[in-house]
GROMACS .gro file of C-alpha atoms in nm:
model
  120
    1MET     CA    1   8.883   5.484   5.764
    2ARG     CA    2   8.731   5.507   6.046
    3TRP     CA    3   8.793   5.303   6.372
    4ASN     CA    4   8.519   5.090   6.364
    5GLU     CA    5   8.557   4.996   5.987
    6MET     CA    6   8.944   4.871   6.016
    7GLU     CA    7   9.029   4.507   6.046
    8LEU     CA    8   9.117   4.420   6.417
    9ASP     CA    9   9.421   4.219   6.360
   10TRP     CA   10   9.673   4.092   6.647
   11GLU     CA   11   9.892   4.376   6.574
   12GLY     CA   12   9.591   4.645   6.649
   13ILE     CA   13   9.477   4.434   6.938
   14VAL     CA   14   9.842   4.420   7.082
   15ARG     CA   15   9.837   4.841   7.028
   16LEU     CA   16   9.508   4.906   7.188
   17CYS     CA   17   9.656   4.714   7.497
   18ARG     CA   18   9.951   4.890   7.482
   19ILE     CA   19   9.772   5.249   7.502
   20GLY     CA   20   9.530   5.112   7.751
   21LYS     CA   21   9.804   4.987   7.964
   22ARG     CA   22  10.000   5.304   7.973
   23TYR     CA   23   9.663   5.500   8.013
   24LEU     CA   24   9.578   5.326   8.328
   25VAL     CA   25   9.938   5.322   8.468
   26ALA     CA   26   9.929   5.707   8.452
   27ASN     CA   27   9.597   5.725   8.649
   28TYR     CA   28   9.732   5.518   8.929
   29VAL     CA   29  10.066   5.695   8.927
   30VAL     CA   30   9.837   6.022   8.988
   31LEU     CA   31   9.628   5.877   9.243
   32LEU     CA   32   9.917   5.771   9.422
   33LYS     CA   33  10.089   6.090   9.425
   34LYS     CA   34   9.756   6.221   9.559
   35LEU     CA   35   9.713   5.943   9.806
   36ILE     CA   36  10.106   6.037   9.961
   37ALA     CA   37  10.043   6.380   9.962
   38TYR     CA   38   9.703   6.391  10.163
   39LEU     CA   39   9.870   6.154  10.389
   40TYR     CA   40  10.168   6.348  10.448
   41LEU     CA   41   9.948   6.680  10.530
   42TYR     CA   42   9.731   6.472  10.751
   43GLY     CA   43  10.016   6.308  10.949
   44CYS     CA   44  10.235   6.636  10.987
   45PHE     CA   45   9.934   6.840  11.092
   46THR     CA   46   9.847   6.564  11.381
   47PHE     CA   47  10.208   6.538  11.464
   48GLN     CA   48  10.271   6.892  11.492
   49VAL     CA   49   9.941   6.957  11.706
   50PHE     CA   50  10.073   6.641  11.953
   51TYR     CA   51  10.371   6.729  11.988
   52TYR     CA   52  10.297   7.089  12.076
   53ALA     CA   53  10.028   6.975  12.303
   54CYS     CA   54  10.241   6.734  12.473
   55ASN     CA   55  10.551   6.901  12.502
   56VAL     CA   56  10.399   7.278  12.600
   57ARG     CA   57  10.236   7.119  12.928
   58GLU     CA   58  10.574   6.968  13.046
   59ALA     CA   59  10.743   7.292  13.002
   60VAL     CA   60  10.871   7.459  13.283
   61LYS     CA   61  10.768   7.847  13.251
   62PRO     CA   62  10.905   8.084  13.129
   63LEU     CA   63  11.203   7.986  12.975
   64SER     CA   64  11.134   7.598  12.826
   65TRP     CA   65  10.802   7.714  12.722
   66LEU     CA   66  11.003   7.950  12.504
   67ILE     CA   67  11.212   7.701  12.333
   68VAL     CA   68  10.930   7.469  12.273
   69SER     CA   69  10.729   7.724  12.121
   70MET     CA   70  11.045   7.854  11.902
   71ILE     CA   71  11.116   7.476  11.816
   72GLN     CA   72  10.723   7.451  11.718
   73ALA     CA   73  10.742   7.770  11.495
   74ILE     CA   74  11.055   7.622  11.295
   75CYS     CA   75  10.856   7.309  11.255
   76LEU     CA   76  10.511   7.550  11.145
   77VAL     CA   77  10.793   7.753  10.867
   78ALA     CA   78  10.955   7.433  10.768
   79TYR     CA   79  10.611   7.269  10.730
   80VAL     CA   80  10.491   7.557  10.504
   81VAL     CA   81  10.755   7.569  10.291
   82VAL     CA   82  10.766   7.211  10.202
   83ASN     CA   83  10.382   7.223  10.115
   84HIS     CA   84  10.420   7.527   9.892
   85LEU     CA   85  10.698   7.385   9.723
   86LEU     CA   86  10.621   7.053   9.634
   87VAL     CA   87  10.292   6.938   9.734
   88ARG     CA   88  10.115   7.238   9.582
   89TYR     CA   89  10.210   7.050   9.248
   90VAL     CA   90   9.972   6.737   9.327
   91ILE     CA   91   9.709   6.938   9.537
   92PRO     CA   92   9.528   7.223   9.484
   93HIS     CA   93   9.628   7.545   9.645
   94LYS     CA   94   9.332   7.611   9.814
   95THR     CA   95   9.346   7.294  10.004
   96LEU     CA   96   9.693   7.350  10.108
   97LEU     CA   97   9.588   7.726  10.245
   98ILE     CA   98   9.324   7.532  10.441
   99PHE     CA   99   9.530   7.298  10.595
  100ASP     CA  100   9.779   7.553  10.697
  101ALA     CA  101   9.508   7.749  10.850
  102LEU     CA  102   9.399   7.487  11.074
  103LEU     CA  103   9.702   7.410  11.187
  104LEU     CA  104   9.778   7.744  11.301
  105LEU     CA  105   9.456   7.817  11.450
  106ALA     CA  106   9.494   7.470  11.652
  107LEU     CA  107   9.852   7.606  11.787
  108LEU     CA  108   9.688   7.906  11.875
  109ALA     CA  109   9.422   7.745  12.064
  110LEU     CA  110   9.652   7.507  12.244
  111LEU     CA  111   9.870   7.825  12.369
  112GLN     CA  112   9.534   7.976  12.480
  113ALA     CA  113   9.478   7.695  12.658
  114ASP     CA  114   9.806   7.645  12.812
  115LEU     CA  115   9.801   8.036  12.909
  116THR     CA  116   9.458   8.004  13.065
  117VAL     CA  117   9.540   7.703  13.285
  118GLU     CA  118   9.836   7.864  13.380
  119ASN     CA  119   9.680   8.138  13.518
  120LEU     CA  120   9.391   8.015  13.708
   0.00000   0.00000   0.00000
């Protein structure tokens, strides 16, 4: 018997509603996971850039500057490890690599800008 030929009684309607509800809940969970993952990536990216930008300008050269740079390197490694262990199941690997590369380039640009200003 085909689906359009069977009688749609009360049990059939209830069964269809349950199937539809499970499908919608599963989609919302996937969308929520992606939203949280992208917010995590963007939030950590901006935090690390602003943290380094603010602290490297105030650091006394060379010892405090080295300490701030080492703390930032540890934060960067922790960020990359968390991304590639947890977030990669939700977000494509290519997107993670783009975020990691952009963060590294931003930190290197801040470092270069600080060194250039210091030498002027």
